[in-house]
PDB file of C-alpha atoms in Angstrom:
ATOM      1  CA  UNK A   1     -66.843-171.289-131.770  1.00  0.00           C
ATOM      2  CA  UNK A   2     -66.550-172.976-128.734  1.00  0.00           C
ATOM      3  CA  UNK A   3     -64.457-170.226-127.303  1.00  0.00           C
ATOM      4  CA  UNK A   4     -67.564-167.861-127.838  1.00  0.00           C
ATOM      5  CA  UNK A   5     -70.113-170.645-126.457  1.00  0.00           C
ATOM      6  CA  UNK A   6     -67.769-170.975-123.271  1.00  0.00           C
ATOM      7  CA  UNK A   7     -67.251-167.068-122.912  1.00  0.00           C
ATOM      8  CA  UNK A   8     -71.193-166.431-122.919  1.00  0.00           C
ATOM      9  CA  UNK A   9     -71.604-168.798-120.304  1.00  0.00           C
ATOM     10  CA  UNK A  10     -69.379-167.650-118.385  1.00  0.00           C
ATOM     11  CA  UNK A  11     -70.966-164.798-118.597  1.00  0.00           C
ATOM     12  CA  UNK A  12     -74.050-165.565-117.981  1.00  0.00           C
ATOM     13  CA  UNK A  13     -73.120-166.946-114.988  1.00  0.00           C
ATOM     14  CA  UNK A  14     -71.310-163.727-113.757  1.00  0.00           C
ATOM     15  CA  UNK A  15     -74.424-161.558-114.579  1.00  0.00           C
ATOM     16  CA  UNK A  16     -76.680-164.257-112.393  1.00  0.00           C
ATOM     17  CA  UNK A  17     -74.311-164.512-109.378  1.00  0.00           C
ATOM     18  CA  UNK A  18     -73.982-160.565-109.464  1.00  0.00           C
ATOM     19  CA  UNK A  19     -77.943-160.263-109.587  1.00  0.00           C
ATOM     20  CA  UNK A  20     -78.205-163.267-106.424  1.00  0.00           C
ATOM     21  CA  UNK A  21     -75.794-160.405-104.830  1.00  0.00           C
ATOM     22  CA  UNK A  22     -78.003-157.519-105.508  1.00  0.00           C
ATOM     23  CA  UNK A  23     -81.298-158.901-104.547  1.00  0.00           C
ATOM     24  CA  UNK A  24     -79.728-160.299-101.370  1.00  0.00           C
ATOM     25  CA  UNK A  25     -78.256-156.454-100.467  1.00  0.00           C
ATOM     26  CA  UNK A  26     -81.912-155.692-101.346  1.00  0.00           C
ATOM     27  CA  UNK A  27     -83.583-157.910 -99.370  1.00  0.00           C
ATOM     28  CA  UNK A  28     -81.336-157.181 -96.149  1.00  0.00           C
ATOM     29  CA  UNK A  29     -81.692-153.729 -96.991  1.00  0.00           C
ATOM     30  CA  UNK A  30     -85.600-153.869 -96.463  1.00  0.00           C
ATOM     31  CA  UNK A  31     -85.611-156.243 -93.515  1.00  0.00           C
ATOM     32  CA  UNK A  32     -83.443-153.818 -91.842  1.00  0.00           C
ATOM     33  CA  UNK A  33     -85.707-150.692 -92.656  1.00  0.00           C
ATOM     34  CA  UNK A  34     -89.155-152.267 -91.980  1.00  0.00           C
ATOM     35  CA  UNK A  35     -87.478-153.359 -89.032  1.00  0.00           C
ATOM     36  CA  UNK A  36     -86.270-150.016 -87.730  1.00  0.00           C
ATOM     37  CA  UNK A  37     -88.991-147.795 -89.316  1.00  0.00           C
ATOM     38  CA  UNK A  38     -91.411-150.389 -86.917  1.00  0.00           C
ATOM     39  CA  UNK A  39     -89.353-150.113 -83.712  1.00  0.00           C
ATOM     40  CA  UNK A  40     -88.951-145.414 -84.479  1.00  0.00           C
ATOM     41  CA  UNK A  41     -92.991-145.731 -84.918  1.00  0.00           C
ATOM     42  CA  UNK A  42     -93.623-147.677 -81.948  1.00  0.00           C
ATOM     43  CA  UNK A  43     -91.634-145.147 -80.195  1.00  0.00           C
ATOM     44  CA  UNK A  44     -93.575-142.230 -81.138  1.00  0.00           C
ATOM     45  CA  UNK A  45     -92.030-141.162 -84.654  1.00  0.00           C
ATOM     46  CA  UNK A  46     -94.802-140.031 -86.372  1.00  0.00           C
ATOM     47  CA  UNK A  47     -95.115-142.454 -89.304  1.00  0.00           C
ATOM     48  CA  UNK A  48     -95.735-139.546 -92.286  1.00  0.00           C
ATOM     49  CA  UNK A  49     -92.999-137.397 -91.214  1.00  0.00           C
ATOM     50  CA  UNK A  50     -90.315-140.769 -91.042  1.00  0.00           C
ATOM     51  CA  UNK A  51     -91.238-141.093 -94.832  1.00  0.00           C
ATOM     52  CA  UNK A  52     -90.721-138.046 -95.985  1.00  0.00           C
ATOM     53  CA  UNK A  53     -87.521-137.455 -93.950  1.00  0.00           C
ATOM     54  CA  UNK A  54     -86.507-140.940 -96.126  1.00  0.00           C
ATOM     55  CA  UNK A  55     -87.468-140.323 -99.330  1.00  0.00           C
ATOM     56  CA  UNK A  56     -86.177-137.114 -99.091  1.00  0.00           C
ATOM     57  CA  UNK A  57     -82.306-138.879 -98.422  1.00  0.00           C
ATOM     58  CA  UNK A  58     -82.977-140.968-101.386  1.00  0.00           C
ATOM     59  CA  UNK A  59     -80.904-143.883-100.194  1.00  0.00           C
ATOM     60  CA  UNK A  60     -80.647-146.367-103.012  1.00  0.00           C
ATOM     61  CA  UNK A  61     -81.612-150.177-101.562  1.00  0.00           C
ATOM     62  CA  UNK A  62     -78.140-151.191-101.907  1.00  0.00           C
ATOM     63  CA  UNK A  63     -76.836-147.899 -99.611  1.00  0.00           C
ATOM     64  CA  UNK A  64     -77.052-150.333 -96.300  1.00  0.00           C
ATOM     65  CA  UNK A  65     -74.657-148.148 -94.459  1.00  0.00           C
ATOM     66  CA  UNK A  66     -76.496-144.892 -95.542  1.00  0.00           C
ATOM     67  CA  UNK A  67     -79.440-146.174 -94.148  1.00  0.00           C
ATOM     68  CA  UNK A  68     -77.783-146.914 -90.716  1.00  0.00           C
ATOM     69  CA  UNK A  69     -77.041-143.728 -90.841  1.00  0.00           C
ATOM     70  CA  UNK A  70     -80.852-142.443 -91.329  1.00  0.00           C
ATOM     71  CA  UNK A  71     -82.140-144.853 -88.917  1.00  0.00           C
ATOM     72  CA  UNK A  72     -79.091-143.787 -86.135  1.00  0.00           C
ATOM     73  CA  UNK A  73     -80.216-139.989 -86.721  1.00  0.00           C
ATOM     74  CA  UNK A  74     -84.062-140.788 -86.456  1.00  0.00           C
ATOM     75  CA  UNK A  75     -83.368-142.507 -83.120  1.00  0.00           C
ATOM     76  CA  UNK A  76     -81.227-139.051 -81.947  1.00  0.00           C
ATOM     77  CA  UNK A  77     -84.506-137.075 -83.321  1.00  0.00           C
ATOM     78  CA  UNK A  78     -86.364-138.804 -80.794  1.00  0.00           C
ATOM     79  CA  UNK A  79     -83.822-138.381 -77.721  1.00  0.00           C
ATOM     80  CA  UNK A  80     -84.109-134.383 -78.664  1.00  0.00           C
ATOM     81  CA  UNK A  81     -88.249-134.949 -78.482  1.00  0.00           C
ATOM     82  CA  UNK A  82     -88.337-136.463 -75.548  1.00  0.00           C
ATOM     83  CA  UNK A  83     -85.355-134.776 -72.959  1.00  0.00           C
ATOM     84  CA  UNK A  84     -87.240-134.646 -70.311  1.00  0.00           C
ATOM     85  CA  UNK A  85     -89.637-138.179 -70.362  1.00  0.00           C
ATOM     86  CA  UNK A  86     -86.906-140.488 -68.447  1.00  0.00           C
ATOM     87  CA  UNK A  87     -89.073-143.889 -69.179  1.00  0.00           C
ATOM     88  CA  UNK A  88     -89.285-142.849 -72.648  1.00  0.00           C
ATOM     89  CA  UNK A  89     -85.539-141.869 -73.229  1.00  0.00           C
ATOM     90  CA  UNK A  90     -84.899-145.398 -71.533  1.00  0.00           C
ATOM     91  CA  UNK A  91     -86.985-147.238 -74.184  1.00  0.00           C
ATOM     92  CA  UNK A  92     -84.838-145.517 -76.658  1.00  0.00           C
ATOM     93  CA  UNK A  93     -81.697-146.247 -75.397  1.00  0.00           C
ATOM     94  CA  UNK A  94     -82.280-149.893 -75.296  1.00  0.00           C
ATOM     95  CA  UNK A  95     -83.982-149.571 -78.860  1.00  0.00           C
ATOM     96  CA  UNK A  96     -80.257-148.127 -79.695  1.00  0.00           C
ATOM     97  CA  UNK A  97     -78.459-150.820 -77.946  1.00  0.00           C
ATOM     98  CA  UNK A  98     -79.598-153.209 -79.870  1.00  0.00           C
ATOM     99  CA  UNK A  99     -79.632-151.766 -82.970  1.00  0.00           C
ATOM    100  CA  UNK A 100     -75.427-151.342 -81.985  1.00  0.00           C
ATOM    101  CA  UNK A 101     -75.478-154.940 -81.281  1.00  0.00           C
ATOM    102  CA  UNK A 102     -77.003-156.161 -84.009  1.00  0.00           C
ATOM    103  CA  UNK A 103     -74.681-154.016 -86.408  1.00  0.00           C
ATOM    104  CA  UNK A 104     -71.606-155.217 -84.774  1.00  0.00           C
ATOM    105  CA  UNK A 105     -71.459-152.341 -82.554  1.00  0.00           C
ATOM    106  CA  UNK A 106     -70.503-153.929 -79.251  1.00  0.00           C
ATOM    107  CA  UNK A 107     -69.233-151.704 -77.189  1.00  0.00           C
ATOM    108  CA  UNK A 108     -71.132-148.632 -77.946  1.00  0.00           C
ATOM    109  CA  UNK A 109     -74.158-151.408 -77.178  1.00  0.00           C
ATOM    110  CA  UNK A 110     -73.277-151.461 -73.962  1.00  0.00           C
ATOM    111  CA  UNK A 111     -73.151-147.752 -73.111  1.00  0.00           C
ATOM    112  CA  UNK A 112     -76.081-147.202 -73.977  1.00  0.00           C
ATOM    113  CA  UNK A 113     -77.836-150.127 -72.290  1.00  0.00           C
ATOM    114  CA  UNK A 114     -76.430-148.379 -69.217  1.00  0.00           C
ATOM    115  CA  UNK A 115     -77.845-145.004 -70.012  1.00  0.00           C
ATOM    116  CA  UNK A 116     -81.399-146.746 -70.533  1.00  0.00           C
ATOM    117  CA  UNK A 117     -81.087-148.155 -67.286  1.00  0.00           C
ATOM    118  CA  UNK A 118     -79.851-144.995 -65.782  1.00  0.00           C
ATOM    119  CA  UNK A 119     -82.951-143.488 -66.648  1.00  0.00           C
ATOM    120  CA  UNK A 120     -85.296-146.191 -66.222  1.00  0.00           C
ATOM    121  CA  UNK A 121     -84.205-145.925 -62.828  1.00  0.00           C
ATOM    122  CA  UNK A 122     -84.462-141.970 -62.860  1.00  0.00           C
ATOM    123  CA  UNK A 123     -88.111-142.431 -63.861  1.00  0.00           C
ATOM    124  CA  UNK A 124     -88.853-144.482 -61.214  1.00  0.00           C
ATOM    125  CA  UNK A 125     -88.738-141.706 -58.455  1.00  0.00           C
ATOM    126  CA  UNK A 126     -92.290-141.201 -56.735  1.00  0.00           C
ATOM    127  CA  UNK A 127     -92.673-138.033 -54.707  1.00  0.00           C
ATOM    128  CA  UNK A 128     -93.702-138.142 -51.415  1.00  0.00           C
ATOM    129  CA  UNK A 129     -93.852-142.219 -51.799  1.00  0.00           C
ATOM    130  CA  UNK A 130     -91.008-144.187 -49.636  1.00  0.00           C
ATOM    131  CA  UNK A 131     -90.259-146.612 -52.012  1.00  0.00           C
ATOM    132  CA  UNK A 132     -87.381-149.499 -52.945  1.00  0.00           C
ATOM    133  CA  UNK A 133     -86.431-150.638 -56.396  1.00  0.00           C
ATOM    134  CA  UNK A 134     -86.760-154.205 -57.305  1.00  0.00           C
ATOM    135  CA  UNK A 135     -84.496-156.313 -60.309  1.00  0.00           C
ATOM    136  CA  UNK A 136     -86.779-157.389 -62.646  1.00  0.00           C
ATOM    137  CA  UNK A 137     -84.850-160.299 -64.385  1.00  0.00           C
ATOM    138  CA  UNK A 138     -84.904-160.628 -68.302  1.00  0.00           C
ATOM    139  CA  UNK A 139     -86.447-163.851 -69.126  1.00  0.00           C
ATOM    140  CA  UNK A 140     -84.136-166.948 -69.984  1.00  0.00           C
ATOM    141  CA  UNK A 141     -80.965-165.086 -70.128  1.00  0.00           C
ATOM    142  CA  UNK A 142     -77.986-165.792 -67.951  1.00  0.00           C
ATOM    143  CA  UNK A 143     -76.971-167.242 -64.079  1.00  0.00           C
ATOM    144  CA  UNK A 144     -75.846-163.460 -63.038  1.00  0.00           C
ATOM    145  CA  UNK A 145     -79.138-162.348 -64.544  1.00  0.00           C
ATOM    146  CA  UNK A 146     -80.765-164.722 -62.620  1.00  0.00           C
ATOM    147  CA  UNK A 147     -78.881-164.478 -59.619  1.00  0.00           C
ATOM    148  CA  UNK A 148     -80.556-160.614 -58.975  1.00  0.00           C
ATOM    149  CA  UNK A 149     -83.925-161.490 -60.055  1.00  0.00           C
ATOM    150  CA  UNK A 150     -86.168-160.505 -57.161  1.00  0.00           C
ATOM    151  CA  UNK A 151     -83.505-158.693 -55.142  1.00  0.00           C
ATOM    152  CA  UNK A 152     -84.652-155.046 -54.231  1.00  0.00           C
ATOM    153  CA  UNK A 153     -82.494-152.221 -52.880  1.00  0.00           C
ATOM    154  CA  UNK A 154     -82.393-148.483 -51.741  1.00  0.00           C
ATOM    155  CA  UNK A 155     -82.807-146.465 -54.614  1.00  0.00           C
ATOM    156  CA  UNK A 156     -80.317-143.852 -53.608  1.00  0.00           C
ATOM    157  CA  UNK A 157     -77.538-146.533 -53.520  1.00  0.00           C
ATOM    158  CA  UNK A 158     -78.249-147.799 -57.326  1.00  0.00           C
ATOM    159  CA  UNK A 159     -78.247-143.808 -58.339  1.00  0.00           C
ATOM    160  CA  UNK A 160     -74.769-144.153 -56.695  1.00  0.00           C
ATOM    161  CA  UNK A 161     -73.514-147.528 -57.576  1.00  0.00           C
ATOM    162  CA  UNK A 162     -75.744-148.630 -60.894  1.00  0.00           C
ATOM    163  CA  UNK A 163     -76.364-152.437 -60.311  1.00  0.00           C
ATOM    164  CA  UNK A 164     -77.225-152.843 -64.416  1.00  0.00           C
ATOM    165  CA  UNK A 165     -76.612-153.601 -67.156  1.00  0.00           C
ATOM    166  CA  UNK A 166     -74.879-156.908 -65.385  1.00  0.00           C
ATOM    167  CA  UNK A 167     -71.235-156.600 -66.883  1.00  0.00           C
ATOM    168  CA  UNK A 168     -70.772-159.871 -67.110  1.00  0.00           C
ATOM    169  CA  UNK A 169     -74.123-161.036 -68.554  1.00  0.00           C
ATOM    170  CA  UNK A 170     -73.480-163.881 -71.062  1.00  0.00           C
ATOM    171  CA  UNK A 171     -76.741-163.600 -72.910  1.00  0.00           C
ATOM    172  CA  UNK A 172     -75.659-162.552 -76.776  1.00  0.00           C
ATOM    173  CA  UNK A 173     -78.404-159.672 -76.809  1.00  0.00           C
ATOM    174  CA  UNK A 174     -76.603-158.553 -73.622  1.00  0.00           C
ATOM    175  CA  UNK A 175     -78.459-157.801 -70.324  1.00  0.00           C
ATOM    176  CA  UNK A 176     -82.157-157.440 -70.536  1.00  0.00           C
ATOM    177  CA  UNK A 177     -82.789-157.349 -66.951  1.00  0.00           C
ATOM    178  CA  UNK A 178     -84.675-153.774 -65.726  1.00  0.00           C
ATOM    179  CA  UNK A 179     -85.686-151.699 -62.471  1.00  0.00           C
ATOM    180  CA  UNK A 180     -88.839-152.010 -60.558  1.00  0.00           C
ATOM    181  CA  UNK A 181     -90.208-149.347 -57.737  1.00  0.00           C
ATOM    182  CA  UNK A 182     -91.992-151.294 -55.075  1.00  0.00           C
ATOM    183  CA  UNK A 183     -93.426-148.447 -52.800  1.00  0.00           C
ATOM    184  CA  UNK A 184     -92.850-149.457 -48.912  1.00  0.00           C
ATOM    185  CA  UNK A 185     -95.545-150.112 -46.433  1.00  0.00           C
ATOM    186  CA  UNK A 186     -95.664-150.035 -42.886  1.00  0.00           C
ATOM    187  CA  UNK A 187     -97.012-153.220 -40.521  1.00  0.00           C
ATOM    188  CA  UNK A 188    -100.497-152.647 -41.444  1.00  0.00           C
ATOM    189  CA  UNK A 189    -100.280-152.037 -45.250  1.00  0.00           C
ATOM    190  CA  UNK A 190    -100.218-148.622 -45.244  1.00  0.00           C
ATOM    191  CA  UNK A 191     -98.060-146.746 -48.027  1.00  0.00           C
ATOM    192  CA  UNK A 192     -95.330-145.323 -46.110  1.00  0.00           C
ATOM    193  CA  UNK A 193     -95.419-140.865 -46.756  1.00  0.00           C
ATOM    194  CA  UNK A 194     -91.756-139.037 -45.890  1.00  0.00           C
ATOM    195  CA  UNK A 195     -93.537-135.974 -44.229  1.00  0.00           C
ATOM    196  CA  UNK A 196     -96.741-134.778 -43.585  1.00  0.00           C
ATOM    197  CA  UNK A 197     -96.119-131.764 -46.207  1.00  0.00           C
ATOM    198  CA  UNK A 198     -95.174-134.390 -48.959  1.00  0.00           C
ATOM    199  CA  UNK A 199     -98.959-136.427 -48.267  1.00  0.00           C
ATOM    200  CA  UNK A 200    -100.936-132.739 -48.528  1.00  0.00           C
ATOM    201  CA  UNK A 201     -98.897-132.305 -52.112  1.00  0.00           C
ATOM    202  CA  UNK A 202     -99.250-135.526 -53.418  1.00  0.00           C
ATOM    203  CA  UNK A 203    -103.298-135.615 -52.663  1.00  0.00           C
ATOM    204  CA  UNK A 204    -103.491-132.441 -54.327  1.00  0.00           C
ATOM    205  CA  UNK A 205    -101.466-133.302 -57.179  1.00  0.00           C
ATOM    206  CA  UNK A 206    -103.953-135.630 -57.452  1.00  0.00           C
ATOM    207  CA  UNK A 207    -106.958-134.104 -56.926  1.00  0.00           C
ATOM    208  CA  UNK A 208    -108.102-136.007 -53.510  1.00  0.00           C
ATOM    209  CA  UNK A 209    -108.055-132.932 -51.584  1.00  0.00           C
TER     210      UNK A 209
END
């Protein structure tokens, strides 16, 4: 009898722990996907066509990996869409780096933090403008962070020799610090043109002419 009494708690016991288990899978499950379906959105995934892609999958809410996997192909939808927008393909990128880096992902993290700064810088090129790029340092994050902050350079030598992601930034998200264009100006404030060809394009571009 009290064989029985013990064995059904026991039980018991086993049925609540596994069900604390479940509903804790569940509720990192749905963190992560709110989370992620948030961040695709806010890139430009149309919000309809995310849910149906998902429900089509039906991933259970305990199938964490198999939604990794959805929410890693989404992000590759997006670098397809958008080939040839550099500042949008670097918005990605670092949208994928941490997504890496949060999953335990280190080291692909960091390739792709320097592929959203390659083409953060790429988008930065203004025809017709003489211009410099400036190191916009991410807030609170690390002395080497800090230590560029401010400093501007040519931008054909960071196309040669990348100056981020800072390899040896401490911060635990990793380097956060991006790339600025600050067009240059001549003595009396003048944007500085490189040829006289280059000014008649851009006005026109532009409709000033």
């Amino acid at each position: 009898m009290i064989s029985k009494f013990l064995k059904n708690i026991f039980s018991n016991d086993k049925i609540e722990n596994k069900n604390l288990i479940d509903n804790k899978i569940s509720r990192k499950f749905h963190n992560l996907k709110n989370n992620s379906f948030n961040d695709l959105k806010n890139l430009g995934f149309n919000e309809a066509i995310l849910i149906a892609k998902f429900n089509k999958e039906k991933i259970k809410d305990n199938e964490i990996e198999k939604l990794k996997d959805f929410i890693w192909s989404a992000y590759n939808h997006l670098i397809a869409q958008n080939s040839n927008n550099n500042q949008t393909l670097s918005m990605i990128y670092y949208f994928m780096s941490t997504f890496s880096l949060k999953n335990k992902d280190s080291i692909n993290s960091i390739h792709l933090r320097e592929l959203s700064s390659k083409h953060k810088l790429l988008s930065l090129k203004v025809d017709g403008i003489e211009g410099e790029v400036i190191i916009i340092g991410g807030k609170n994050c690390c002395q080497e962070c800090n230590s560029d902050n401010g400093k501007i350079f040519d931008y054909n030598f960071l196309v040669k020799t990348p100056r981020l992601p800072h390899k040896n930034c401490s911060n635990k998200y990793g380097c956060r610090c991006t790339y600025g264009f600050q067009a240059k100006r001549d003595k009396n404030g003048s944007l500085i043109f490189r040829n006289s060809a280059e000014i008649e394009k851009l006005l026109r571009e532009n409709g000033l002419i």
